[in-house]
Amino acid sequence: MTPSAGSSAGPSPSAQDPARASETAQWLCYVGLLPFIGATATLALGGEAWHDTALQALIGYGAVILGFLGAVHWGLALREQPLDHRRHYFGWGVLPALAGWLALMIPPRTGLGLLFAGYALQYAADRHATVQDALPLWYERLRLKLSQVVLLSLAIAWALA
């Protein structure tokens, strides 16, 4: 990538090191972990009065972000011509959103288990896409760190639910 006209900025960190996400991507992703960490901490420390609210917040946010992560694969499918060349990306683009939706409607402990499985499978799908050169290495490396925090949060919440 070249800087835009009139800009003195050099290439992004990910252009210099394909295994490293840009600072902006890292910052935004880490901020996106706050609802997982906050809701789980509230479950652990907030007392009975906050239990149901924290559980609902965690499952709701987990469902939304799981669908968001699946949409990355939908975008990968759209890049291919003909569009059905990588049908599995279209399928994976929808399955996480459906799993998240279902997690919202079933008992909370089961919903947390479904989200846990969904995030583990989502990381595996992201890893597969990286191996296939469909996603950049920095994305997979960042997703591994994020997935570890999310899975730990969900596991703790499951134990407390």
PDB file of C-alpha atoms in Angstrom:
ATOM      1  CA  MET A   1       0.000   0.000   0.000  1.00  0.00           C
ATOM      2  CA  THR A   2       1.236   3.450  -0.737  1.00  0.00           C
ATOM      3  CA  PRO A   3       0.361   6.509   1.267  1.00  0.00           C
ATOM      4  CA  SER A   4      -2.235   8.818  -0.171  1.00  0.00           C
ATOM      5  CA  ALA A   5      -1.152  11.956  -1.952  1.00  0.00           C
ATOM      6  CA  GLY A   6       0.036  14.585   0.488  1.00  0.00           C
ATOM      7  CA  SER A   7       0.444  12.080   3.337  1.00  0.00           C
ATOM      8  CA  SER A   8       3.804  11.508   4.961  1.00  0.00           C
ATOM      9  CA  ALA A   9       2.754   8.249   6.594  1.00  0.00           C
ATOM     10  CA  GLY A  10       4.612   5.121   5.618  1.00  0.00           C
ATOM     11  CA  PRO A  11       3.171   1.697   4.987  1.00  0.00           C
ATOM     12  CA  SER A  12       0.931   0.194   7.622  1.00  0.00           C
ATOM     13  CA  PRO A  13       2.454  -2.273  10.109  1.00  0.00           C
ATOM     14  CA  SER A  14       0.617  -5.116   8.369  1.00  0.00           C
ATOM     15  CA  ALA A  15       2.270  -4.109   5.069  1.00  0.00           C
ATOM     16  CA  GLN A  16       5.665  -4.221   6.781  1.00  0.00           C
ATOM     17  CA  ASP A  17       4.930  -7.442   8.660  1.00  0.00           C
ATOM     18  CA  PRO A  18       2.125  -9.602   7.223  1.00  0.00           C
ATOM     19  CA  ALA A  19       1.738 -11.353  10.595  1.00  0.00           C
ATOM     20  CA  ARG A  20       1.018  -8.118  12.511  1.00  0.00           C
ATOM     21  CA  ALA A  21      -2.312  -6.290  12.493  1.00  0.00           C
ATOM     22  CA  SER A  22      -2.364  -2.528  12.243  1.00  0.00           C
ATOM     23  CA  GLU A  23      -2.552  -0.649  15.531  1.00  0.00           C
ATOM     24  CA  THR A  24      -6.045   0.526  14.629  1.00  0.00           C
ATOM     25  CA  ALA A  25      -7.288  -3.026  14.022  1.00  0.00           C
ATOM     26  CA  GLN A  26      -5.698  -4.237  17.251  1.00  0.00           C
ATOM     27  CA  TRP A  27      -7.102  -1.355  19.303  1.00  0.00           C
ATOM     28  CA  LEU A  28     -10.632  -1.798  17.939  1.00  0.00           C
ATOM     29  CA  CYS A  29     -10.554  -5.553  18.463  1.00  0.00           C
ATOM     30  CA  TYR A  30      -9.317  -5.246  22.030  1.00  0.00           C
ATOM     31  CA  VAL A  31     -11.978  -2.634  22.816  1.00  0.00           C
ATOM     32  CA  GLY A  32     -14.477  -5.138  21.402  1.00  0.00           C
ATOM     33  CA  LEU A  33     -13.448  -7.566  24.150  1.00  0.00           C
ATOM     34  CA  LEU A  34     -14.626  -5.215  26.908  1.00  0.00           C
ATOM     35  CA  PRO A  35     -18.271  -6.420  26.908  1.00  0.00           C
ATOM     36  CA  PHE A  36     -17.087 -10.045  27.220  1.00  0.00           C
ATOM     37  CA  ILE A  37     -14.756  -9.204  30.095  1.00  0.00           C
ATOM     38  CA  GLY A  38     -17.146  -6.757  31.763  1.00  0.00           C
ATOM     39  CA  ALA A  39     -20.175  -9.041  31.660  1.00  0.00           C
ATOM     40  CA  THR A  40     -18.153 -11.994  32.926  1.00  0.00           C
ATOM     41  CA  ALA A  41     -16.651  -9.917  35.738  1.00  0.00           C
ATOM     42  CA  THR A  42     -20.128  -8.704  36.646  1.00  0.00           C
ATOM     43  CA  LEU A  43     -21.346 -12.310  36.772  1.00  0.00           C
ATOM     44  CA  ALA A  44     -18.470 -13.223  39.056  1.00  0.00           C
ATOM     45  CA  LEU A  45     -18.485 -10.158  41.294  1.00  0.00           C
ATOM     46  CA  GLY A  46     -21.769  -8.328  40.833  1.00  0.00           C
ATOM     47  CA  GLY A  47     -23.976 -10.334  43.114  1.00  0.00           C
ATOM     48  CA  GLU A  48     -27.399 -11.817  42.515  1.00  0.00           C
ATOM     49  CA  ALA A  49     -28.970  -8.482  41.581  1.00  0.00           C
ATOM     50  CA  TRP A  50     -26.768  -8.258  38.461  1.00  0.00           C
ATOM     51  CA  HIS A  51     -26.645 -11.956  37.544  1.00  0.00           C
ATOM     52  CA  ASP A  52     -29.466 -12.114  34.978  1.00  0.00           C
ATOM     53  CA  THR A  53     -28.574  -8.780  33.377  1.00  0.00           C
ATOM     54  CA  ALA A  54     -24.908  -9.732  33.009  1.00  0.00           C
ATOM     55  CA  LEU A  55     -25.828 -13.133  31.592  1.00  0.00           C
ATOM     56  CA  GLN A  56     -28.235 -11.591  29.080  1.00  0.00           C
ATOM     57  CA  ALA A  57     -25.660  -8.959  28.094  1.00  0.00           C
ATOM     58  CA  LEU A  58     -22.949 -11.563  27.558  1.00  0.00           C
ATOM     59  CA  ILE A  59     -25.126 -13.887  25.491  1.00  0.00           C
ATOM     60  CA  GLY A  60     -26.547 -11.009  23.447  1.00  0.00           C
ATOM     61  CA  TYR A  61     -23.155  -9.481  22.669  1.00  0.00           C
ATOM     62  CA  GLY A  62     -21.657 -12.921  22.037  1.00  0.00           C
ATOM     63  CA  ALA A  63     -24.417 -13.691  19.526  1.00  0.00           C
ATOM     64  CA  VAL A  64     -23.965 -10.392  17.690  1.00  0.00           C
ATOM     65  CA  ILE A  65     -20.181 -10.699  17.426  1.00  0.00           C
ATOM     66  CA  LEU A  66     -20.364 -14.337  16.353  1.00  0.00           C
ATOM     67  CA  GLY A  67     -22.609 -13.281  13.464  1.00  0.00           C
ATOM     68  CA  PHE A  68     -20.200 -10.454  12.642  1.00  0.00           C
ATOM     69  CA  LEU A  69     -17.300 -12.904  12.440  1.00  0.00           C
ATOM     70  CA  GLY A  70     -19.255 -15.195  10.142  1.00  0.00           C
ATOM     71  CA  ALA A  71     -19.913 -12.260   7.832  1.00  0.00           C
ATOM     72  CA  VAL A  72     -16.178 -12.075   7.128  1.00  0.00           C
ATOM     73  CA  HIS A  73     -16.549 -15.410   5.340  1.00  0.00           C
ATOM     74  CA  TRP A  74     -19.535 -14.153   3.361  1.00  0.00           C
ATOM     75  CA  GLY A  75     -17.275 -11.352   2.165  1.00  0.00           C
ATOM     76  CA  LEU A  76     -14.640 -13.894   1.145  1.00  0.00           C
ATOM     77  CA  ALA A  77     -17.211 -15.733  -0.944  1.00  0.00           C
ATOM     78  CA  LEU A  78     -18.182 -12.516  -2.713  1.00  0.00           C
ATOM     79  CA  ARG A  79     -14.581 -11.997  -3.860  1.00  0.00           C
ATOM     80  CA  GLU A  80     -14.574 -15.194  -5.897  1.00  0.00           C
ATOM     81  CA  GLN A  81     -15.747 -15.527  -9.488  1.00  0.00           C
ATOM     82  CA  PRO A  82     -17.875 -17.465 -10.153  1.00  0.00           C
ATOM     83  CA  LEU A  83     -19.580 -16.858  -6.840  1.00  0.00           C
ATOM     84  CA  ASP A  84     -20.278 -20.538  -6.163  1.00  0.00           C
ATOM     85  CA  HIS A  85     -16.572 -21.405  -6.400  1.00  0.00           C
ATOM     86  CA  ARG A  86     -16.234 -21.225  -2.628  1.00  0.00           C
ATOM     87  CA  ARG A  87     -19.745 -22.137  -1.489  1.00  0.00           C
ATOM     88  CA  HIS A  88     -18.446 -23.131   1.935  1.00  0.00           C
ATOM     89  CA  TYR A  89     -17.645 -19.475   2.645  1.00  0.00           C
ATOM     90  CA  PHE A  90     -21.273 -18.536   1.992  1.00  0.00           C
ATOM     91  CA  GLY A  91     -22.393 -21.327   4.333  1.00  0.00           C
ATOM     92  CA  TRP A  92     -19.983 -20.298   7.049  1.00  0.00           C
ATOM     93  CA  GLY A  93     -21.099 -16.711   6.573  1.00  0.00           C
ATOM     94  CA  VAL A  94     -24.588 -17.679   7.775  1.00  0.00           C
ATOM     95  CA  LEU A  95     -24.072 -20.492  10.315  1.00  0.00           C
ATOM     96  CA  PRO A  96     -22.508 -18.367  13.079  1.00  0.00           C
ATOM     97  CA  ALA A  97     -25.397 -15.888  12.932  1.00  0.00           C
ATOM     98  CA  LEU A  98     -27.889 -18.743  13.205  1.00  0.00           C
ATOM     99  CA  ALA A  99     -26.001 -20.241  16.147  1.00  0.00           C
ATOM    100  CA  GLY A 100     -25.960 -16.853  17.867  1.00  0.00           C
ATOM    101  CA  TRP A 101     -29.668 -16.382  17.267  1.00  0.00           C
ATOM    102  CA  LEU A 102     -30.402 -19.807  18.722  1.00  0.00           C
ATOM    103  CA  ALA A 103     -28.202 -19.050  21.750  1.00  0.00           C
ATOM    104  CA  LEU A 104     -30.501 -16.120  22.526  1.00  0.00           C
ATOM    105  CA  MET A 105     -33.597 -18.337  22.716  1.00  0.00           C
ATOM    106  CA  ILE A 106     -32.437 -21.367  24.677  1.00  0.00           C
ATOM    107  CA  PRO A 107     -31.646 -21.604  28.399  1.00  0.00           C
ATOM    108  CA  PRO A 108     -28.657 -19.396  29.271  1.00  0.00           C
ATOM    109  CA  ARG A 109     -26.239 -22.147  30.280  1.00  0.00           C
ATOM    110  CA  THR A 110     -26.946 -24.054  27.063  1.00  0.00           C
ATOM    111  CA  GLY A 111     -26.703 -20.807  25.093  1.00  0.00           C
ATOM    112  CA  LEU A 112     -23.269 -20.125  26.564  1.00  0.00           C
ATOM    113  CA  GLY A 113     -22.183 -23.634  25.582  1.00  0.00           C
ATOM    114  CA  LEU A 114     -23.436 -23.081  22.052  1.00  0.00           C
ATOM    115  CA  LEU A 115     -21.586 -19.769  21.842  1.00  0.00           C
ATOM    116  CA  PHE A 116     -18.420 -21.440  23.155  1.00  0.00           C
ATOM    117  CA  ALA A 117     -18.660 -24.088  20.431  1.00  0.00           C
ATOM    118  CA  GLY A 118     -19.468 -21.422  17.844  1.00  0.00           C
ATOM    119  CA  TYR A 119     -16.410 -19.322  18.699  1.00  0.00           C
ATOM    120  CA  ALA A 120     -14.126 -22.360  18.717  1.00  0.00           C
ATOM    121  CA  LEU A 121     -15.433 -23.423  15.306  1.00  0.00           C
ATOM    122  CA  GLN A 122     -15.235 -19.845  14.041  1.00  0.00           C
ATOM    123  CA  TYR A 123     -11.552 -19.689  14.902  1.00  0.00           C
ATOM    124  CA  ALA A 124     -11.034 -23.017  13.104  1.00  0.00           C
ATOM    125  CA  ALA A 125     -12.806 -21.604  10.032  1.00  0.00           C
ATOM    126  CA  ASP A 126     -10.666 -18.460  10.177  1.00  0.00           C
ATOM    127  CA  ARG A 127      -7.531 -20.596  10.490  1.00  0.00           C
ATOM    128  CA  HIS A 128      -8.621 -22.686   7.497  1.00  0.00           C
ATOM    129  CA  ALA A 129      -9.245 -19.557   5.434  1.00  0.00           C
ATOM    130  CA  THR A 130      -5.772 -18.298   6.356  1.00  0.00           C
ATOM    131  CA  VAL A 131      -4.169 -21.574   5.292  1.00  0.00           C
ATOM    132  CA  GLN A 132      -6.084 -21.262   2.002  1.00  0.00           C
ATOM    133  CA  ASP A 133      -4.655 -17.724   1.569  1.00  0.00           C
ATOM    134  CA  ALA A 134      -8.139 -16.233   1.717  1.00  0.00           C
ATOM    135  CA  LEU A 135      -7.420 -14.279   4.926  1.00  0.00           C
ATOM    136  CA  PRO A 136      -4.184 -12.530   5.883  1.00  0.00           C
ATOM    137  CA  LEU A 137      -1.912 -14.057   8.496  1.00  0.00           C
ATOM    138  CA  TRP A 138      -2.289 -11.044  10.783  1.00  0.00           C
ATOM    139  CA  TYR A 139      -6.066 -11.643  10.961  1.00  0.00           C
ATOM    140  CA  GLU A 140      -5.685 -15.244  12.069  1.00  0.00           C
ATOM    141  CA  ARG A 141      -3.042 -14.337  14.655  1.00  0.00           C
ATOM    142  CA  LEU A 142      -5.206 -11.551  16.073  1.00  0.00           C
ATOM    143  CA  ARG A 143      -8.276 -13.818  16.068  1.00  0.00           C
ATOM    144  CA  LEU A 144      -6.351 -16.415  18.077  1.00  0.00           C
ATOM    145  CA  LYS A 145      -5.661 -13.896  20.856  1.00  0.00           C
ATOM    146  CA  LEU A 146      -9.220 -12.614  20.795  1.00  0.00           C
ATOM    147  CA  SER A 147     -10.685 -16.124  20.733  1.00  0.00           C
ATOM    148  CA  GLN A 148      -8.706 -17.113  23.797  1.00  0.00           C
ATOM    149  CA  VAL A 149     -10.198 -14.234  25.808  1.00  0.00           C
ATOM    150  CA  VAL A 150     -13.713 -14.848  24.494  1.00  0.00           C
ATOM    151  CA  LEU A 151     -13.559 -18.594  25.157  1.00  0.00           C
ATOM    152  CA  LEU A 152     -12.227 -18.028  28.670  1.00  0.00           C
ATOM    153  CA  SER A 153     -14.997 -15.493  29.361  1.00  0.00           C
ATOM    154  CA  LEU A 154     -17.667 -17.869  28.079  1.00  0.00           C
ATOM    155  CA  ALA A 155     -16.255 -20.799  30.070  1.00  0.00           C
ATOM    156  CA  ILE A 156     -16.229 -18.769  33.299  1.00  0.00           C
ATOM    157  CA  ALA A 157     -19.748 -17.508  32.628  1.00  0.00           C
ATOM    158  CA  TRP A 158     -20.923 -21.063  31.907  1.00  0.00           C
ATOM    159  CA  ALA A 159     -19.544 -22.191  35.271  1.00  0.00           C
ATOM    160  CA  LEU A 160     -21.329 -19.294  37.012  1.00  0.00           C
ATOM    161  CA  ALA A 161     -24.647 -19.555  35.135  1.00  0.00           C
TER     162      ALA A 161
END
